[in-house]
Amino acid sequence: MLRTLPAMAGELSHFDLDRTPAEPRELFLRWFGEAVAAGVREPHAMNLATVDEDGLPDVRVLLLRDVDERGWQFATDRRSAKGRQLTARPDAALGFYWPEQGRQVRVRGKVFDLGLAASAADFLSRSPVSRTASLSSVQSDTMAEDSDITLALQEAERLLAADPDFVPESHAVYAVVPVSVEFWQGDPASRRHPRLRYRRSADSWVKERLWP
Ligand SMILES: Cc1cc2nc3c(=O)[nH]c(=O)nc-3n(C[C@H](O)[C@H](O)[C@H](O)COP(=O)(O)O)c2cc1C
């Protein structure tokens, strides 16, 4: 079955390697806008890879919350598995795949906790349902029984009703500050799959074409 499944089918996007900006963030934002325009489902869903204390890689899907001069940002519970992994070793990689366009973007770099103001702004921008869910959970902790979550949700609802501006200490916004960002465009017809990597070098970016 696996060998009969199509990959990179249909009309894909194009990538002109001769017309790229000096900074990867600009190209990422351009590609992101094109993904939204192309109707890619959840283009802001990305894989976040981290490494645990034994050096074993870990990966999960998260939502991109923002991209600005501070880096590629995501929000999570700092007590979660990923939160603990990032505290011990603040290195990560992000992977985006936009199948409707045959595009992949990879971001690698150091991770920084953006601090209390960023966490509060992110938490308070969420819907009541999302805030209640987030407040109720000790993310990635083992859970004894299903009823635990029912009680925790009720407790979180009570707390937020009493104090609507409450922000849990565990809510964190992290930013990946890239040392490299790679853009990959599937092109099955030509079999060339253009790849461009931006590599951080001192204060500037070096652009390199890579073999597919
Ligand atoms: C589409 C999608 C979006 C998600 N977004 C987030 C998110 O923004 N933050 C988050 O902490 N977990 C998010 N999750 C859940 C994570 O994939 C993961 O299960 C959770 O963060 C626990 O990961 P950990 O045990 O490695 O820390 C999302 C899952 C999916 C499938």
PDB file of C-alpha atoms and ligand atoms in Angstrom:
ATOM      1  CA  MET A   1       0.000   0.000   0.000  1.00  0.00           C
ATOM      2  CA  LEU A   2       2.747   2.428   0.936  1.00  0.00           C
ATOM      3  CA  ARG A   3       4.351   2.167  -2.475  1.00  0.00           C
ATOM      4  CA  THR A   4       1.083   2.994  -4.241  1.00  0.00           C
ATOM      5  CA  LEU A   5       0.399   6.187  -2.275  1.00  0.00           C
ATOM      6  CA  PRO A   6       1.081   9.376  -4.235  1.00  0.00           C
ATOM      7  CA  ALA A   7       3.531  11.974  -2.915  1.00  0.00           C
ATOM      8  CA  MET A   8       3.957  15.502  -4.195  1.00  0.00           C
ATOM      9  CA  ALA A   9       1.044  15.056  -6.592  1.00  0.00           C
ATOM     10  CA  GLY A  10      -0.726  17.882  -8.396  1.00  0.00           C
ATOM     11  CA  GLU A  11       0.291  21.411  -9.205  1.00  0.00           C
ATOM     12  CA  LEU A  12       3.075  22.477  -6.816  1.00  0.00           C
ATOM     13  CA  SER A  13       4.617  25.866  -6.117  1.00  0.00           C
ATOM     14  CA  HIS A  14       7.791  27.134  -7.749  1.00  0.00           C
ATOM     15  CA  PHE A  15      10.967  28.377  -6.107  1.00  0.00           C
ATOM     16  CA  ASP A  16      13.205  30.794  -7.978  1.00  0.00           C
ATOM     17  CA  LEU A  17      16.589  30.461  -6.290  1.00  0.00           C
ATOM     18  CA  ASP A  18      17.862  33.580  -8.062  1.00  0.00           C
ATOM     19  CA  ARG A  19      15.276  35.819  -6.407  1.00  0.00           C
ATOM     20  CA  THR A  20      15.593  35.339  -2.667  1.00  0.00           C
ATOM     21  CA  PRO A  21      15.936  37.930   0.110  1.00  0.00           C
ATOM     22  CA  ALA A  22      19.071  38.360   2.224  1.00  0.00           C
ATOM     23  CA  GLU A  23      17.265  37.207   5.393  1.00  0.00           C
ATOM     24  CA  PRO A  24      15.485  33.882   5.927  1.00  0.00           C
ATOM     25  CA  ARG A  25      12.698  35.438   7.999  1.00  0.00           C
ATOM     26  CA  GLU A  26      11.537  37.439   4.988  1.00  0.00           C
ATOM     27  CA  LEU A  27      11.435  34.330   2.796  1.00  0.00           C
ATOM     28  CA  PHE A  28       9.671  32.339   5.533  1.00  0.00           C
ATOM     29  CA  LEU A  29       6.982  35.005   5.871  1.00  0.00           C
ATOM     30  CA  ARG A  30       6.589  35.121   2.081  1.00  0.00           C
ATOM     31  CA  TRP A  31       6.222  31.328   1.904  1.00  0.00           C
ATOM     32  CA  PHE A  32       3.879  31.339   4.908  1.00  0.00           C
ATOM     33  CA  GLY A  33       1.590  33.879   3.230  1.00  0.00           C
ATOM     34  CA  GLU A  34       1.627  31.745   0.087  1.00  0.00           C
ATOM     35  CA  ALA A  35       0.744  28.639   2.130  1.00  0.00           C
ATOM     36  CA  VAL A  36      -2.257  30.448   3.632  1.00  0.00           C
ATOM     37  CA  ALA A  37      -3.301  31.692   0.179  1.00  0.00           C
ATOM     38  CA  ALA A  38      -2.943  28.169  -1.243  1.00  0.00           C
ATOM     39  CA  GLY A  39      -5.350  26.862   1.397  1.00  0.00           C
ATOM     40  CA  VAL A  40      -2.802  24.700   3.233  1.00  0.00           C
ATOM     41  CA  ARG A  41      -4.565  23.224   6.230  1.00  0.00           C
ATOM     42  CA  GLU A  42      -2.969  24.368   9.513  1.00  0.00           C
ATOM     43  CA  PRO A  43       0.167  25.834   7.931  1.00  0.00           C
ATOM     44  CA  HIS A  44       1.179  27.015  11.415  1.00  0.00           C
ATOM     45  CA  ALA A  45       1.401  23.420  12.702  1.00  0.00           C
ATOM     46  CA  MET A  46       5.051  22.471  12.939  1.00  0.00           C
ATOM     47  CA  ASN A  47       7.202  19.717  14.346  1.00  0.00           C
ATOM     48  CA  LEU A  48       9.395  20.696  17.274  1.00  0.00           C
ATOM     49  CA  ALA A  49      12.361  18.421  17.850  1.00  0.00           C
ATOM     50  CA  THR A  50      14.288  18.475  21.117  1.00  0.00           C
ATOM     51  CA  VAL A  51      16.796  16.179  22.793  1.00  0.00           C
ATOM     52  CA  ASP A  52      16.329  14.529  26.174  1.00  0.00           C
ATOM     53  CA  GLU A  53      18.918  14.088  28.904  1.00  0.00           C
ATOM     54  CA  ASP A  54      20.116  10.785  27.379  1.00  0.00           C
ATOM     55  CA  GLY A  55      20.606  12.396  23.976  1.00  0.00           C
ATOM     56  CA  LEU A  56      17.498  10.696  22.600  1.00  0.00           C
ATOM     57  CA  PRO A  57      15.632  12.943  20.136  1.00  0.00           C
ATOM     58  CA  ASP A  58      11.983  13.745  20.756  1.00  0.00           C
ATOM     59  CA  VAL A  59       9.452  15.355  18.436  1.00  0.00           C
ATOM     60  CA  ARG A  60       5.856  16.604  18.569  1.00  0.00           C
ATOM     61  CA  VAL A  61       3.520  18.989  16.767  1.00  0.00           C
ATOM     62  CA  LEU A  62       3.007  22.528  18.059  1.00  0.00           C
ATOM     63  CA  LEU A  63       1.447  25.693  16.717  1.00  0.00           C
ATOM     64  CA  LEU A  64       3.647  28.566  15.631  1.00  0.00           C
ATOM     65  CA  ARG A  65       2.535  31.598  17.685  1.00  0.00           C
ATOM     66  CA  ASP A  66       4.648  34.338  16.086  1.00  0.00           C
ATOM     67  CA  VAL A  67       7.754  35.071  14.058  1.00  0.00           C
ATOM     68  CA  ASP A  68       9.604  38.320  14.649  1.00  0.00           C
ATOM     69  CA  GLU A  69      13.089  39.627  15.424  1.00  0.00           C
ATOM     70  CA  ARG A  70      13.074  37.444  18.567  1.00  0.00           C
ATOM     71  CA  GLY A  71      12.693  34.264  16.516  1.00  0.00           C
ATOM     72  CA  TRP A  72      10.150  31.540  15.720  1.00  0.00           C
ATOM     73  CA  GLN A  73       7.847  31.353  18.748  1.00  0.00           C
ATOM     74  CA  PHE A  74       5.711  28.699  20.367  1.00  0.00           C
ATOM     75  CA  ALA A  75       3.822  28.439  23.638  1.00  0.00           C
ATOM     76  CA  THR A  76       3.747  25.511  25.997  1.00  0.00           C
ATOM     77  CA  ASP A  77       3.913  24.334  29.597  1.00  0.00           C
ATOM     78  CA  ARG A  78       7.452  24.653  30.902  1.00  0.00           C
ATOM     79  CA  ARG A  79       6.848  21.604  33.153  1.00  0.00           C
ATOM     80  CA  SER A  80       6.108  19.416  30.096  1.00  0.00           C
ATOM     81  CA  ALA A  81       8.592  16.914  28.692  1.00  0.00           C
ATOM     82  CA  LYS A  82       9.698  19.403  26.045  1.00  0.00           C
ATOM     83  CA  GLY A  83       9.889  22.189  28.635  1.00  0.00           C
ATOM     84  CA  ARG A  84      12.204  20.117  30.812  1.00  0.00           C
ATOM     85  CA  GLN A  85      14.266  19.049  27.820  1.00  0.00           C
ATOM     86  CA  LEU A  86      14.668  22.680  26.756  1.00  0.00           C
ATOM     87  CA  THR A  87      15.697  23.774  30.244  1.00  0.00           C
ATOM     88  CA  ALA A  88      18.442  21.136  30.277  1.00  0.00           C
ATOM     89  CA  ARG A  89      19.436  21.669  26.663  1.00  0.00           C
ATOM     90  CA  PRO A  90      18.092  24.754  24.871  1.00  0.00           C
ATOM     91  CA  ASP A  91      18.621  23.513  21.314  1.00  0.00           C
ATOM     92  CA  ALA A  92      15.791  22.671  18.929  1.00  0.00           C
ATOM     93  CA  ALA A  93      14.700  22.175  15.354  1.00  0.00           C
ATOM     94  CA  LEU A  94      11.389  23.064  13.739  1.00  0.00           C
ATOM     95  CA  GLY A  95       9.942  21.395  10.665  1.00  0.00           C
ATOM     96  CA  PHE A  96       7.119  22.687   8.485  1.00  0.00           C
ATOM     97  CA  TYR A  97       5.588  20.653   5.650  1.00  0.00           C
ATOM     98  CA  TRP A  98       3.043  22.177   3.310  1.00  0.00           C
ATOM     99  CA  PRO A  99       1.972  19.238   1.116  1.00  0.00           C
ATOM    100  CA  GLU A 100      -0.371  21.200  -1.167  1.00  0.00           C
ATOM    101  CA  GLN A 101       2.694  23.132  -2.305  1.00  0.00           C
ATOM    102  CA  GLY A 102       5.392  20.463  -1.925  1.00  0.00           C
ATOM    103  CA  ARG A 103       7.279  22.747   0.425  1.00  0.00           C
ATOM    104  CA  GLN A 104       9.345  22.081   3.516  1.00  0.00           C
ATOM    105  CA  VAL A 105      11.063  24.562   5.846  1.00  0.00           C
ATOM    106  CA  ARG A 106      13.568  23.547   8.520  1.00  0.00           C
ATOM    107  CA  VAL A 107      14.713  25.855  11.310  1.00  0.00           C
ATOM    108  CA  ARG A 108      17.539  24.955  13.718  1.00  0.00           C
ATOM    109  CA  GLY A 109      18.841  27.002  16.605  1.00  0.00           C
ATOM    110  CA  LYS A 110      19.036  27.996  20.241  1.00  0.00           C
ATOM    111  CA  VAL A 111      15.880  28.324  22.289  1.00  0.00           C
ATOM    112  CA  PHE A 112      15.119  31.221  24.640  1.00  0.00           C
ATOM    113  CA  ASP A 113      12.321  31.644  27.170  1.00  0.00           C
ATOM    114  CA  LEU A 114      10.799  35.057  26.307  1.00  0.00           C
ATOM    115  CA  GLY A 115       9.850  35.740  29.911  1.00  0.00           C
ATOM    116  CA  LEU A 116       6.844  36.793  31.949  1.00  0.00           C
ATOM    117  CA  ALA A 117       5.482  39.624  29.784  1.00  0.00           C
ATOM    118  CA  ALA A 118       5.446  37.423  26.659  1.00  0.00           C
ATOM    119  CA  SER A 119       3.859  34.504  28.554  1.00  0.00           C
ATOM    120  CA  ALA A 120       1.153  36.754  30.008  1.00  0.00           C
ATOM    121  CA  ALA A 121       0.384  38.386  26.646  1.00  0.00           C
ATOM    122  CA  ASP A 122       0.124  34.985  24.985  1.00  0.00           C
ATOM    123  CA  PHE A 123      -2.004  33.428  27.717  1.00  0.00           C
ATOM    124  CA  LEU A 124      -4.417  36.354  27.971  1.00  0.00           C
ATOM    125  CA  SER A 125      -4.877  36.432  24.182  1.00  0.00           C
ATOM    126  CA  ARG A 126      -6.390  32.920  24.322  1.00  0.00           C
ATOM    127  CA  SER A 127     -10.052  32.000  24.431  1.00  0.00           C
ATOM    128  CA  PRO A 128     -11.552  31.110  27.840  1.00  0.00           C
ATOM    129  CA  VAL A 129     -11.764  27.465  26.727  1.00  0.00           C
ATOM    130  CA  SER A 130      -8.086  27.361  25.807  1.00  0.00           C
ATOM    131  CA  ARG A 131      -7.049  29.125  29.042  1.00  0.00           C
ATOM    132  CA  THR A 132      -9.097  26.741  31.154  1.00  0.00           C
ATOM    133  CA  ALA A 133      -7.634  23.713  29.380  1.00  0.00           C
ATOM    134  CA  SER A 134      -4.106  25.030  29.733  1.00  0.00           C
ATOM    135  CA  LEU A 135      -4.526  25.943  33.403  1.00  0.00           C
ATOM    136  CA  SER A 136      -6.057  22.583  34.271  1.00  0.00           C
ATOM    137  CA  SER A 137      -3.261  20.453  32.848  1.00  0.00           C
ATOM    138  CA  VAL A 138       0.106  19.425  34.215  1.00  0.00           C
ATOM    139  CA  GLN A 139       1.230  18.706  30.688  1.00  0.00           C
ATOM    140  CA  SER A 140       3.040  15.395  30.115  1.00  0.00           C
ATOM    141  CA  ASP A 141       2.642  14.289  33.740  1.00  0.00           C
ATOM    142  CA  THR A 142       1.188  10.796  34.207  1.00  0.00           C
ATOM    143  CA  MET A 143      -2.585  10.799  34.860  1.00  0.00           C
ATOM    144  CA  ALA A 144      -4.156   8.223  37.139  1.00  0.00           C
ATOM    145  CA  GLU A 145      -7.739   8.358  35.922  1.00  0.00           C
ATOM    146  CA  ASP A 146     -10.019  10.210  33.510  1.00  0.00           C
ATOM    147  CA  SER A 147     -12.000  11.800  36.321  1.00  0.00           C
ATOM    148  CA  ASP A 148      -8.843  13.717  37.336  1.00  0.00           C
ATOM    149  CA  ILE A 149      -9.154  15.887  34.254  1.00  0.00           C
ATOM    150  CA  THR A 150     -12.852  16.623  34.946  1.00  0.00           C
ATOM    151  CA  LEU A 151     -12.011  17.861  38.441  1.00  0.00           C
ATOM    152  CA  ALA A 152      -8.997  19.833  37.211  1.00  0.00           C
ATOM    153  CA  LEU A 153     -11.105  21.560  34.525  1.00  0.00           C
ATOM    154  CA  GLN A 154     -13.751  22.541  37.108  1.00  0.00           C
ATOM    155  CA  GLU A 155     -11.065  23.885  39.420  1.00  0.00           C
ATOM    156  CA  ALA A 156      -9.449  25.883  36.583  1.00  0.00           C
ATOM    157  CA  GLU A 157     -12.850  27.327  35.596  1.00  0.00           C
ATOM    158  CA  ARG A 158     -13.432  28.462  39.195  1.00  0.00           C
ATOM    159  CA  LEU A 159     -10.000  30.042  39.431  1.00  0.00           C
ATOM    160  CA  LEU A 160     -10.359  31.949  36.157  1.00  0.00           C
ATOM    161  CA  ALA A 161     -13.875  33.135  37.046  1.00  0.00           C
ATOM    162  CA  ALA A 162     -12.493  34.567  40.308  1.00  0.00           C
ATOM    163  CA  ASP A 163      -9.419  36.082  38.645  1.00  0.00           C
ATOM    164  CA  PRO A 164      -9.838  36.528  34.847  1.00  0.00           C
ATOM    165  CA  ASP A 165      -6.308  37.950  34.475  1.00  0.00           C
ATOM    166  CA  PHE A 166      -4.638  35.004  36.152  1.00  0.00           C
ATOM    167  CA  VAL A 167      -1.596  33.703  34.255  1.00  0.00           C
ATOM    168  CA  PRO A 168      -0.075  30.402  35.379  1.00  0.00           C
ATOM    169  CA  GLU A 169       3.666  30.466  36.039  1.00  0.00           C
ATOM    170  CA  SER A 170       4.020  27.306  33.994  1.00  0.00           C
ATOM    171  CA  HIS A 171       2.858  28.972  30.757  1.00  0.00           C
ATOM    172  CA  ALA A 172       5.897  29.780  28.657  1.00  0.00           C
ATOM    173  CA  VAL A 173       6.620  31.307  25.282  1.00  0.00           C
ATOM    174  CA  TYR A 174       9.861  30.112  23.743  1.00  0.00           C
ATOM    175  CA  ALA A 175      11.655  31.444  20.684  1.00  0.00           C
ATOM    176  CA  VAL A 176      13.956  29.500  18.394  1.00  0.00           C
ATOM    177  CA  VAL A 177      16.713  31.850  17.246  1.00  0.00           C
ATOM    178  CA  PRO A 178      17.958  30.201  14.087  1.00  0.00           C
ATOM    179  CA  VAL A 179      21.499  29.340  13.119  1.00  0.00           C
ATOM    180  CA  SER A 180      20.145  27.844   9.903  1.00  0.00           C
ATOM    181  CA  VAL A 181      16.888  27.941   7.941  1.00  0.00           C
ATOM    182  CA  GLU A 182      16.408  25.719   4.930  1.00  0.00           C
ATOM    183  CA  PHE A 183      13.786  26.032   2.203  1.00  0.00           C
ATOM    184  CA  TRP A 184      12.982  22.974   0.079  1.00  0.00           C
ATOM    185  CA  GLN A 185      10.706  22.914  -2.921  1.00  0.00           C
ATOM    186  CA  GLY A 186       9.503  19.601  -4.329  1.00  0.00           C
ATOM    187  CA  ASP A 187       9.734  19.489  -8.119  1.00  0.00           C
ATOM    188  CA  PRO A 188       9.107  15.876  -9.184  1.00  0.00           C
ATOM    189  CA  ALA A 189       8.891  16.777 -12.897  1.00  0.00           C
ATOM    190  CA  SER A 190      12.463  18.093 -13.061  1.00  0.00           C
ATOM    191  CA  ARG A 191      13.664  15.949 -10.123  1.00  0.00           C
ATOM    192  CA  ARG A 192      15.728  18.949  -9.002  1.00  0.00           C
ATOM    193  CA  HIS A 193      13.902  19.804  -5.747  1.00  0.00           C
ATOM    194  CA  PRO A 194      15.569  23.206  -5.239  1.00  0.00           C
ATOM    195  CA  ARG A 195      17.019  23.679  -1.743  1.00  0.00           C
ATOM    196  CA  LEU A 196      18.359  26.851  -0.209  1.00  0.00           C
ATOM    197  CA  ARG A 197      19.972  27.024   3.220  1.00  0.00           C
ATOM    198  CA  TYR A 198      20.589  30.261   5.085  1.00  0.00           C
ATOM    199  CA  ARG A 199      23.455  29.777   7.505  1.00  0.00           C
ATOM    200  CA  ARG A 200      24.211  32.305  10.228  1.00  0.00           C
ATOM    201  CA  SER A 201      27.795  33.577  10.029  1.00  0.00           C
ATOM    202  CA  ALA A 202      28.764  36.289  12.535  1.00  0.00           C
ATOM    203  CA  ASP A 203      26.312  39.128  11.843  1.00  0.00           C
ATOM    204  CA  SER A 204      25.062  38.027   8.463  1.00  0.00           C
ATOM    205  CA  TRP A 205      23.477  35.169   6.551  1.00  0.00           C
ATOM    206  CA  VAL A 206      25.287  32.981   4.041  1.00  0.00           C
ATOM    207  CA  LYS A 207      23.028  31.453   1.380  1.00  0.00           C
ATOM    208  CA  GLU A 208      23.951  28.030   0.060  1.00  0.00           C
ATOM    209  CA  ARG A 209      22.292  25.791  -2.499  1.00  0.00           C
ATOM    210  CA  LEU A 210      22.160  22.173  -1.460  1.00  0.00           C
ATOM    211  CA  TRP A 211      21.960  18.995  -3.477  1.00  0.00           C
ATOM    212  CA  PRO A 212      18.489  17.492  -3.210  1.00  0.00           C
TER     213      PRO A 212
HETATM  214  C1  LIG B   1      -2.076  20.371  15.622  1.00  0.00           C
HETATM  215  C2  LIG B   1      -1.490  20.312  17.016  1.00  0.00           C
HETATM  216  C3  LIG B   1      -1.155  21.484  17.651  1.00  0.00           C
HETATM  217  C4  LIG B   1      -0.608  21.462  18.938  1.00  0.00           C
HETATM  218  N1  LIG B   1      -0.217  22.652  19.497  1.00  0.00           N
HETATM  219  C5  LIG B   1       0.396  22.640  20.694  1.00  0.00           C
HETATM  220  C6  LIG B   1       0.920  23.850  21.242  1.00  0.00           C
HETATM  221  O1  LIG B   1       0.886  24.932  20.632  1.00  0.00           O
HETATM  222  N2  LIG B   1       1.506  23.789  22.463  1.00  0.00           N
HETATM  223  C7  LIG B   1       1.627  22.610  23.159  1.00  0.00           C
HETATM  224  O2  LIG B   1       2.163  22.625  24.269  1.00  0.00           O
HETATM  225  N3  LIG B   1       1.173  21.442  22.655  1.00  0.00           N
HETATM  226  C8  LIG B   1       0.566  21.416  21.439  1.00  0.00           C
HETATM  227  N4  LIG B   1       0.127  20.241  20.900  1.00  0.00           N
HETATM  228  C9  LIG B   1       0.317  18.985  21.683  1.00  0.00           C
HETATM  229  C10 LIG B   1       1.760  18.484  21.521  1.00  0.00           C
HETATM  230  O3  LIG B   1       1.907  17.839  20.257  1.00  0.00           O
HETATM  231  C11 LIG B   1       2.205  17.532  22.619  1.00  0.00           C
HETATM  232  O4  LIG B   1       1.312  16.438  22.714  1.00  0.00           O
HETATM  233  C12 LIG B   1       2.262  18.202  24.002  1.00  0.00           C
HETATM  234  O5  LIG B   1       2.789  19.518  23.903  1.00  0.00           O
HETATM  235  C13 LIG B   1       3.114  17.383  24.966  1.00  0.00           C
HETATM  236  O6  LIG B   1       4.409  17.237  24.435  1.00  0.00           O
HETATM  237  P1  LIG B   1       5.669  16.800  25.339  1.00  0.00           P
HETATM  238  O7  LIG B   1       5.198  15.670  26.183  1.00  0.00           O
HETATM  239  O8  LIG B   1       6.732  16.395  24.355  1.00  0.00           O
HETATM  240  O9  LIG B   1       6.081  18.000  26.137  1.00  0.00           O
HETATM  241  C14 LIG B   1      -0.423  20.223  19.599  1.00  0.00           C
HETATM  242  C15 LIG B   1      -0.754  19.042  18.952  1.00  0.00           C
HETATM  243  C16 LIG B   1      -1.267  19.074  17.670  1.00  0.00           C
HETATM  244  C17 LIG B   1      -1.556  17.782  16.958  1.00  0.00           C
END
